[in-house]
mmCIF file of C-alpha atoms in Angstrom:
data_model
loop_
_atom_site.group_PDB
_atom_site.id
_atom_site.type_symbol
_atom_site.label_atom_id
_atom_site.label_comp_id
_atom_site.label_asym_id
_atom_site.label_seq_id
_atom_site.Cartn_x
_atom_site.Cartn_y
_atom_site.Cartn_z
ATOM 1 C CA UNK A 1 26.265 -37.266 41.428
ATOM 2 C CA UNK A 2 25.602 -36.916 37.662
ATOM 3 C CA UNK A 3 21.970 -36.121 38.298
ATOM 4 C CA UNK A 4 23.200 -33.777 40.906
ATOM 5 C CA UNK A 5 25.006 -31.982 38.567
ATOM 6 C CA UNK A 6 22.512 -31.899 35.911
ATOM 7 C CA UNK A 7 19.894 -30.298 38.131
ATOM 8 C CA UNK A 8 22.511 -27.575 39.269
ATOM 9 C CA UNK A 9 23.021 -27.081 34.930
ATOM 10 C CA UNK A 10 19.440 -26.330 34.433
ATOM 11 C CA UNK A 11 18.675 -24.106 37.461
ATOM 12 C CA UNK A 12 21.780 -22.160 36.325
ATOM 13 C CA UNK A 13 20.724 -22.271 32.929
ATOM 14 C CA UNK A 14 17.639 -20.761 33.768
ATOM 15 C CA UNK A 15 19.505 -17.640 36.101
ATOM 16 C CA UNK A 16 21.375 -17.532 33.568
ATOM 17 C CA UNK A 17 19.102 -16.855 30.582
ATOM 18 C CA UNK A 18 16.016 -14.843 31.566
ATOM 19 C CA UNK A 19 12.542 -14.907 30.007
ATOM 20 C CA UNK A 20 11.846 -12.730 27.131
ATOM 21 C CA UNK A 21 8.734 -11.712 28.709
ATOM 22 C CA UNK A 22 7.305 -11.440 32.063
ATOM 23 C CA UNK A 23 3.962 -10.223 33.567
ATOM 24 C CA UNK A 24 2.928 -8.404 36.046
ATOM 25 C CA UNK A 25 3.259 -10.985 38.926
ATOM 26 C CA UNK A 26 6.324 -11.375 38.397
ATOM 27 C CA UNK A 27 7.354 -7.989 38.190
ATOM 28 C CA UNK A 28 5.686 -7.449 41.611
ATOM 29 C CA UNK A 29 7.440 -9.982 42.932
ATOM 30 C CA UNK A 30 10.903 -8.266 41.965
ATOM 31 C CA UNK A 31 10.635 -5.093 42.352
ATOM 32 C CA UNK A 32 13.736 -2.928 43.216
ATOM 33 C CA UNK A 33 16.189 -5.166 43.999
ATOM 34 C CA UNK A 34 19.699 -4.566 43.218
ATOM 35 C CA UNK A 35 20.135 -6.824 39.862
ATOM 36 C CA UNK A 36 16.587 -5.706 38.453
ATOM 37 C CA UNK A 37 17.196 -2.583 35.587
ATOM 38 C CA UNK A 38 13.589 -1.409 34.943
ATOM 39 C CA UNK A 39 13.246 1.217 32.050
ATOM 40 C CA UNK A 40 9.940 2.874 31.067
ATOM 41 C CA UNK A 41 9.800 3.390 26.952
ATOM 42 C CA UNK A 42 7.819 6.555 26.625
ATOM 43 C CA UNK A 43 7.258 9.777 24.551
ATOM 44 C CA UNK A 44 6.746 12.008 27.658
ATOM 45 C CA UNK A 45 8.930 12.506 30.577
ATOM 46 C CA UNK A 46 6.484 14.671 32.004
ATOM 47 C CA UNK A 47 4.212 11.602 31.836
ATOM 48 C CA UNK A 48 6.783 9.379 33.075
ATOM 49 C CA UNK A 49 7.123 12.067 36.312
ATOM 50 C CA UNK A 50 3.239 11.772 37.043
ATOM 51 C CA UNK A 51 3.331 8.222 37.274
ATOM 52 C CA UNK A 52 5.376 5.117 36.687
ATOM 53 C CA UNK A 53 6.551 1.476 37.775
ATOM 54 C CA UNK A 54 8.302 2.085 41.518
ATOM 55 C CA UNK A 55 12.421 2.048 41.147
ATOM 56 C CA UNK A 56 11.361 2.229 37.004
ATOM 57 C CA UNK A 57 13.856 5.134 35.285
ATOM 58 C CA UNK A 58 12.551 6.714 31.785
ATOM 59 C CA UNK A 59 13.846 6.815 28.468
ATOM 60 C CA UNK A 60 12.933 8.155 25.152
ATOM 61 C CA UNK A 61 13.306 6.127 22.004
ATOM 62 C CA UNK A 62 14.310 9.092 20.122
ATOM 63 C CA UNK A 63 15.267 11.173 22.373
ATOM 64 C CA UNK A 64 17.529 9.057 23.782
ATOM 65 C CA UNK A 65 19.302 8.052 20.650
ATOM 66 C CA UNK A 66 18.756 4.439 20.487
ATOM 67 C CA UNK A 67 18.780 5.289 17.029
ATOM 68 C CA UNK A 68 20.471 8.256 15.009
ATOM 69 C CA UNK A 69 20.528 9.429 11.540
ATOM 70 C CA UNK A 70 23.265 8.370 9.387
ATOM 71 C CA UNK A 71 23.425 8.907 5.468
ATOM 72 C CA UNK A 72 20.163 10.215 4.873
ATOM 73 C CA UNK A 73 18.866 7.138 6.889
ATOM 74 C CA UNK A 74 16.570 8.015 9.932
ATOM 75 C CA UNK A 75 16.713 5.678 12.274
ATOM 76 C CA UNK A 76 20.734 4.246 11.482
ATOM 77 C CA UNK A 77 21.156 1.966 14.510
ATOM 78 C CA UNK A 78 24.304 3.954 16.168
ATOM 79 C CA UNK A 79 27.958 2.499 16.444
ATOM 80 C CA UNK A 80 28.600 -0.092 19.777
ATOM 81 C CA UNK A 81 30.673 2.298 21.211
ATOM 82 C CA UNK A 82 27.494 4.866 21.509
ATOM 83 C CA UNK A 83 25.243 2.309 22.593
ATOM 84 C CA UNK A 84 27.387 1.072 25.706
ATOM 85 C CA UNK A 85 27.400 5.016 26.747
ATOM 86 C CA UNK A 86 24.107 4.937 26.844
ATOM 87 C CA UNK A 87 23.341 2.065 29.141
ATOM 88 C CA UNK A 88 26.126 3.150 31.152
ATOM 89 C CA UNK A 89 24.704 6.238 31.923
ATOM 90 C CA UNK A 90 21.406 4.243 32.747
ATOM 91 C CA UNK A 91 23.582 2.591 35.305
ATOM 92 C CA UNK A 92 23.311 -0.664 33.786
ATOM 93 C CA UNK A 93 26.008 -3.460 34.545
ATOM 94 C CA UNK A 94 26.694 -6.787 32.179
ATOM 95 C CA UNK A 95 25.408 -8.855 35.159
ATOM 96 C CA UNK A 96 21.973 -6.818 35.457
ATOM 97 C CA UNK A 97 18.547 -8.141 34.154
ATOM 98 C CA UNK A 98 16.993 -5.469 32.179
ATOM 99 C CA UNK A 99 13.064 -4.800 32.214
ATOM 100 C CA UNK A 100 11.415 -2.974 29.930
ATOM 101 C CA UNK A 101 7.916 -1.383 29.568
ATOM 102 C CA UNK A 102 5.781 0.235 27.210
ATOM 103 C CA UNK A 103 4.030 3.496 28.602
ATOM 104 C CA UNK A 104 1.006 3.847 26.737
ATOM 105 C CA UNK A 105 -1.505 1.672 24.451
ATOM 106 C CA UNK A 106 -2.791 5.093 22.577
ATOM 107 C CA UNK A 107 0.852 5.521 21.328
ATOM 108 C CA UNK A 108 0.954 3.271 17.673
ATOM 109 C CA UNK A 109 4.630 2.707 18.503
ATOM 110 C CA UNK A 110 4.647 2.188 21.638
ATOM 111 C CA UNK A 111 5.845 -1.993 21.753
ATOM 112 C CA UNK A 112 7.879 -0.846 18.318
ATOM 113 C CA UNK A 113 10.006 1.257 20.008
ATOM 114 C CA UNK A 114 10.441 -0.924 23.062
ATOM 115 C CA UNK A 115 11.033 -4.244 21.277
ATOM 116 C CA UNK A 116 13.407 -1.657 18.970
ATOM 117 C CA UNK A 117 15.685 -1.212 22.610
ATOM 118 C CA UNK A 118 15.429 -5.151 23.008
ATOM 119 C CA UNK A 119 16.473 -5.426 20.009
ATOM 120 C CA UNK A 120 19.639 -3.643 20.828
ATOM 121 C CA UNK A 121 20.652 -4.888 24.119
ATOM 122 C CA UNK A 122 20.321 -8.392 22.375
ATOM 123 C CA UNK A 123 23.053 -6.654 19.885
ATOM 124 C CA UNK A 124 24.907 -5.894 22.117
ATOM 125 C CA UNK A 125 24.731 -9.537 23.811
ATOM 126 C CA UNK A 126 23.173 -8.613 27.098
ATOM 127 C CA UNK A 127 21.887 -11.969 28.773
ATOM 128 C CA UNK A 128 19.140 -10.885 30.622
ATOM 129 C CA UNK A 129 16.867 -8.612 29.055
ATOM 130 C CA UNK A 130 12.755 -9.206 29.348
ATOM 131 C CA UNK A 131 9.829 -7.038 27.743
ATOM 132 C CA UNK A 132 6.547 -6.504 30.659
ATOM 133 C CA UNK A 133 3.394 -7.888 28.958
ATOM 134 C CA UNK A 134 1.184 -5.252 28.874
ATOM 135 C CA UNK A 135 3.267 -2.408 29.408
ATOM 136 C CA UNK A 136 2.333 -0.154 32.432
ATOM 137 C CA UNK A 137 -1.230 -0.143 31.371
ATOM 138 C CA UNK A 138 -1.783 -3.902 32.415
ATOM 139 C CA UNK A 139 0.620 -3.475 35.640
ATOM 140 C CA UNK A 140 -1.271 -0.644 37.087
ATOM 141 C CA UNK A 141 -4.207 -1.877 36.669
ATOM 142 C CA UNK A 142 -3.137 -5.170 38.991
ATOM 143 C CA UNK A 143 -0.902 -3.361 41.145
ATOM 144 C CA UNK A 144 -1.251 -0.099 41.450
ATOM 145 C CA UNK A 145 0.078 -0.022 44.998
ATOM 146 C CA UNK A 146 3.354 -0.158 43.287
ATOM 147 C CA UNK A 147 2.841 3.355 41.176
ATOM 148 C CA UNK A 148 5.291 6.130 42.602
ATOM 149 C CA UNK A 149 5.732 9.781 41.366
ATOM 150 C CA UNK A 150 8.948 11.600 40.817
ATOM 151 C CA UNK A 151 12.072 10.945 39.605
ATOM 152 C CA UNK A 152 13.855 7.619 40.076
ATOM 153 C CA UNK A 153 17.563 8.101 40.423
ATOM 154 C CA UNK A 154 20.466 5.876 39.185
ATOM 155 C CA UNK A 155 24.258 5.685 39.863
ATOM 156 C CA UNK A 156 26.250 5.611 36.382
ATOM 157 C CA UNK A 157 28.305 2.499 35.766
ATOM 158 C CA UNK A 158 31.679 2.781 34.945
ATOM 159 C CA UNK A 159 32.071 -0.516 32.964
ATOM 160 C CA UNK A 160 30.116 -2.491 30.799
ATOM 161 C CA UNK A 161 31.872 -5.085 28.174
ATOM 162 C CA UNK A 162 29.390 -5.794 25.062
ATOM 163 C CA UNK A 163 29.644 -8.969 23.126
ATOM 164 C CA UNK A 164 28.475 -7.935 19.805
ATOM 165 C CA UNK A 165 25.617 -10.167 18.394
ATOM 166 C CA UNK A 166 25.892 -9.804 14.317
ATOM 167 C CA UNK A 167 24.244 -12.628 13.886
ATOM 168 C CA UNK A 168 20.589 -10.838 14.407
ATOM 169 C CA UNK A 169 21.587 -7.546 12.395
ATOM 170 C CA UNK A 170 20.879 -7.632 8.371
ATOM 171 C CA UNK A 171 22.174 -5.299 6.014
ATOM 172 C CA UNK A 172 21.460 -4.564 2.219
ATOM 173 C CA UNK A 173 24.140 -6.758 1.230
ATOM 174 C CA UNK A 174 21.893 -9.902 3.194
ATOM 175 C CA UNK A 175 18.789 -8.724 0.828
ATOM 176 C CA UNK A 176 20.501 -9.377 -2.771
ATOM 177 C CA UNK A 177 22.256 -12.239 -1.318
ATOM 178 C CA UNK A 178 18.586 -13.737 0.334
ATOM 179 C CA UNK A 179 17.957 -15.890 -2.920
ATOM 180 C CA UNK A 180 21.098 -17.081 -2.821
ATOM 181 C CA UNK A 181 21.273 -17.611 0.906
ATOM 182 C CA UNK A 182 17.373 -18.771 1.423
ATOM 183 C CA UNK A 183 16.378 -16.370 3.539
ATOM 184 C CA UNK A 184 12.925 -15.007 3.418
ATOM 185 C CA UNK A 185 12.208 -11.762 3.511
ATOM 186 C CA UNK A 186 9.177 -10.195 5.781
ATOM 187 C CA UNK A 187 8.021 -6.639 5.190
ATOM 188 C CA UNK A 188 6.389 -5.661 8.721
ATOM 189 C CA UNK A 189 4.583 -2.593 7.731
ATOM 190 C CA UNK A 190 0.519 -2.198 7.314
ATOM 191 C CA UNK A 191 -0.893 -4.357 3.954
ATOM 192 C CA UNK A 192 -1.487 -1.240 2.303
ATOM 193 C CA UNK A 193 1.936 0.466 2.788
ATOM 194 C CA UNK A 194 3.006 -3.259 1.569
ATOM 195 C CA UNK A 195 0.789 -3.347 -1.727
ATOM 196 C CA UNK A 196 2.046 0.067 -2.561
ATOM 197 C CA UNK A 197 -1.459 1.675 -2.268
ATOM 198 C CA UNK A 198 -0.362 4.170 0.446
ATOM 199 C CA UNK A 199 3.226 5.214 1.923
ATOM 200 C CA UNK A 200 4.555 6.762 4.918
ATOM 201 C CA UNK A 201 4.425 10.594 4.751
ATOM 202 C CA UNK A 202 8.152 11.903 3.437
ATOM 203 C CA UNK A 203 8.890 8.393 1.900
ATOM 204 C CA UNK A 204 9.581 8.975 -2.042
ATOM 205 C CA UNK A 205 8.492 5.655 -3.101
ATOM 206 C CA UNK A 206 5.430 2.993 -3.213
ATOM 207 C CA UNK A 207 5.551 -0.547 -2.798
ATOM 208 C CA UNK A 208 8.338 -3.239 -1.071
ATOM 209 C CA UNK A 209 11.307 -5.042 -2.231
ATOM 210 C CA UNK A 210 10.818 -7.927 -4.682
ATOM 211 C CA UNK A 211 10.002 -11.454 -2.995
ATOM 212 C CA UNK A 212 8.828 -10.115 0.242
ATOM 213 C CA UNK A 213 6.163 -11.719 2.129
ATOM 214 C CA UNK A 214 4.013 -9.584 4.298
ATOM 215 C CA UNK A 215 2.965 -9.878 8.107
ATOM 216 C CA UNK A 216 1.919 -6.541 9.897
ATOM 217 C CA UNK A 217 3.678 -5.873 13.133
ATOM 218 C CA UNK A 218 -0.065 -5.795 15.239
ATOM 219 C CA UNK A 219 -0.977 -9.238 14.156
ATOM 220 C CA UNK A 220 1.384 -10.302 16.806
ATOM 221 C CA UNK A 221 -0.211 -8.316 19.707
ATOM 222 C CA UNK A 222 -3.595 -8.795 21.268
ATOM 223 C CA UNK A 223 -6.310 -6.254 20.288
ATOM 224 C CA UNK A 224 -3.136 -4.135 18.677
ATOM 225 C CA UNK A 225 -1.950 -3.064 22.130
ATOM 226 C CA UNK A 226 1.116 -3.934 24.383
ATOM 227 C CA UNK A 227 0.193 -7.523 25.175
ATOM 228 C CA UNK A 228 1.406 -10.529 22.881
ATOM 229 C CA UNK A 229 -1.121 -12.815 21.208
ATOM 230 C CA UNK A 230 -0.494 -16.426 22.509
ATOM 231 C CA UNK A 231 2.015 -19.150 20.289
ATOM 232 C CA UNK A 232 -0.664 -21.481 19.207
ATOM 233 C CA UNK A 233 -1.719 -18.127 17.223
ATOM 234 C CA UNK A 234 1.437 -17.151 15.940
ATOM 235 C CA UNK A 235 1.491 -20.591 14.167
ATOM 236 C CA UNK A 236 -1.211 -19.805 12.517
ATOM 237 C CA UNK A 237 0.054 -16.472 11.428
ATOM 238 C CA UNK A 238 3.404 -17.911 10.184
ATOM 239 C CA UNK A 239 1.622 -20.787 8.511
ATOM 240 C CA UNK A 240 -1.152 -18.186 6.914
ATOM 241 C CA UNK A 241 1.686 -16.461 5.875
ATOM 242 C CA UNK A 242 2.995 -19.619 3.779
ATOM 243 C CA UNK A 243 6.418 -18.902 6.292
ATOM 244 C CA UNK A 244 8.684 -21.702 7.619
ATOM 245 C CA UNK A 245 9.713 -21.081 10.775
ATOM 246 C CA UNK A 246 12.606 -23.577 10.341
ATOM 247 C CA UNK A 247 14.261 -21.219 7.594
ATOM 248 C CA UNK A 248 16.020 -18.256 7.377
ATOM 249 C CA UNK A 249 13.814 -14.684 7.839
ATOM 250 C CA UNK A 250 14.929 -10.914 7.603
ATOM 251 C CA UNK A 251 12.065 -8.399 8.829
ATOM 252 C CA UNK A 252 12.426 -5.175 7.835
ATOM 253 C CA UNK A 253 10.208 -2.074 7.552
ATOM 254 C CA UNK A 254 10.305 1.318 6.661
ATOM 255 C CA UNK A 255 13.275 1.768 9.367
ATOM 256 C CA UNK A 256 13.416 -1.244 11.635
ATOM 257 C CA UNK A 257 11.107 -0.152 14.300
ATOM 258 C CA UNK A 258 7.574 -2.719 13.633
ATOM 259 C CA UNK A 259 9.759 -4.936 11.962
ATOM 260 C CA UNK A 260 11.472 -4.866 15.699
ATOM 261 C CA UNK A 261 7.775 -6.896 16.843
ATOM 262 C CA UNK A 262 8.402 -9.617 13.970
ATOM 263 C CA UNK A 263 11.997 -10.107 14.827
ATOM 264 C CA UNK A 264 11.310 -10.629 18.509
ATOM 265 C CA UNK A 265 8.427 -12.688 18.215
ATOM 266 C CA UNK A 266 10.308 -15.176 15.361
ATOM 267 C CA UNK A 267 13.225 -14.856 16.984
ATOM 268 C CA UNK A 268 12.602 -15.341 21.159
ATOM 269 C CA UNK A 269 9.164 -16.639 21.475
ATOM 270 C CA UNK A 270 8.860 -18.675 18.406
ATOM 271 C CA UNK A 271 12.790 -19.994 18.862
ATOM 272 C CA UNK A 272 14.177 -19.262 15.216
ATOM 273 C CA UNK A 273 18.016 -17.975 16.222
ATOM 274 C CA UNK A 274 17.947 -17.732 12.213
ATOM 275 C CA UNK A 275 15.822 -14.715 12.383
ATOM 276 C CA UNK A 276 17.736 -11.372 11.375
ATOM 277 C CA UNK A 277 16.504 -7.507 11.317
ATOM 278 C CA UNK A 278 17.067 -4.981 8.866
ATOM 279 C CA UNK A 279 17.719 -2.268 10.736
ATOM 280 C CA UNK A 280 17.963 0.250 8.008
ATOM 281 C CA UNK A 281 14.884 -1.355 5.897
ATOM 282 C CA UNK A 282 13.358 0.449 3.142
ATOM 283 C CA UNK A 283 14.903 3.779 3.908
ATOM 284 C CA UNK A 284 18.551 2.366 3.581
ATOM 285 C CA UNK A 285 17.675 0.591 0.849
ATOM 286 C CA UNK A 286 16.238 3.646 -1.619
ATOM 287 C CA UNK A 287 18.978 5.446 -0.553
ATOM 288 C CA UNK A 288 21.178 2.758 -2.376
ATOM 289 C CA UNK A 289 19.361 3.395 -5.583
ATOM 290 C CA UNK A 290 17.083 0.135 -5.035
ATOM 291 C CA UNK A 291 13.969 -0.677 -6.574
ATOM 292 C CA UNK A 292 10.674 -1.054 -4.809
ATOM 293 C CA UNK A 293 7.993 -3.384 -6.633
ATOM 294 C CA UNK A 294 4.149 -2.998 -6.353
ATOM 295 C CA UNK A 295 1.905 -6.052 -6.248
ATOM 296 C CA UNK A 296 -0.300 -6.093 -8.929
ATOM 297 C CA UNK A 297 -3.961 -6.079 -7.474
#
């Protein structure tokens, strides 16, 4: 009876806590049924209209507010309250495993933005919530008897309960306190935003905060596109990196969207639950009157 019970655990277990990626196959396999969400993460509905993922419904990153400004911060991950409107007007239900997909490989952001909305359903302690490997790219390409046109209605939901999840979230007070509290902080962005020889456009200042250890986003994803590089490979990243993966981390980035990738990948595939994000990152932190710091070359 008590292995009985134990093999009943696991298989529930596993229902219970769903992959943080699937592929393609799988996806096939599960198309349109009743407890599968799927959400395309694209800059063009038009786009979305031509083609997508049968019983897949669009959003836009932006667009769709999964992130708002707030006190001069672009990119201010919005209030719980906001957050649960949107999903329930994407019909979405606490029970419901969530997919979603990148659209395109030629869009830079494309797996920022999408592990960005991960991000937040994991805020917002949704149990079942995967990222496709290779976006709709890699699913086409193996199934494209499964590409529809049109529009792919959904019923609103009229309840959805959230759970919230601080554990994952960082804020500016976590970055003074990170010497104190051994965490290790990971700037996300490109090396040379990092070494303060270039900056994003509209950014006032070079450089990154003090201490910071960098890993760019696209290490993490195979040929810098919208499939993950294998875990024997993130090792060696993390180890490269001189990064213990048994300590404390807080990614950030200019606003939380590459640093999104690093979170995801420390945090689901590589199994640190000590892994948080900064979701306001550099741009929250100027705005407080903090200092940036150039490495030296």
């Amino acid at each position: 009876m008590r292995l009985l019970f134990q093999i009943i655990t696991f298989f529930l277990v596993i229902r219970l806590n769903a992959s943080p990626i699937v592929n393609a196959t799988w996806l096939s396999q599960n198309l349109c049924k009743d407890n599968i969400k799927l959400i395309e993460v694209g800059t063009s509905y038009n786009s979305y209209l031509v083609e997508h993922i049968k019983c897949s419904q669009y959003t836009n990153f932006y667009k769709g507010r999964w992130r708002v400004n707030k006190k001069n911060v672009p990119m201010y991950l919005p209030e719980p309250e906001f957050l649960i409107n949107i999903l329930k007007k994407m019909g979405i239900s606490n029970a419901d495993h969530v997919i979603l997909y990148p659209k395109k490989n030629t869009d830079i952001y494309s797996m920022a933005e999408t592990a960005a909305i991960y991000f937040t359903f994991k805020y917002l302690g949704h149990e079942k919530i995967s990222i496709l490997d290779g976006g709709y790219p890699d699913f086409k390409k193996k199934f494209d008897l499964f590409i529809e046109e049109g529009e792919f209605k959904v019923k609103a939901s009229s309840n959805y309960k959230a759970q919230i999840e601080r554990s994952i979230l960082a804020n500016s007070n976590d970055i003074i306190e990170s010497i104190k509290n051994n965490y290790q902080l990971v700037d996300a962005r490109e090396k040379d935003f990092y070494l303060g020889i270039n900056k994003l456009k509209g950014f006032g200042k070079f450089g990154t905060i003090e201490s910071s250890i960098n890993i760019p986003s696209k290490w993490f994803l195979e040929g810098r596109g919208l499939s993950f590089n294998n875990s024997n490979l993130f090792k060696k990243i993390f180890n490269y990196s001189e990064i213990d993966l048994n300590k404390n981390l807080i990614f950030f980035c200019y606003s939380g969207l590459e640093s999104s990738i690093n979170w995801f990948v420390s945090y689901e595939l590589m199994k640190n639950k000590n892994s948080k994000l900064y979701e306001g990152s550099l741009f929250d932190w100027v705005s407080r009157n903090k200092p940036l710091f150039k490495i030296k070359l």
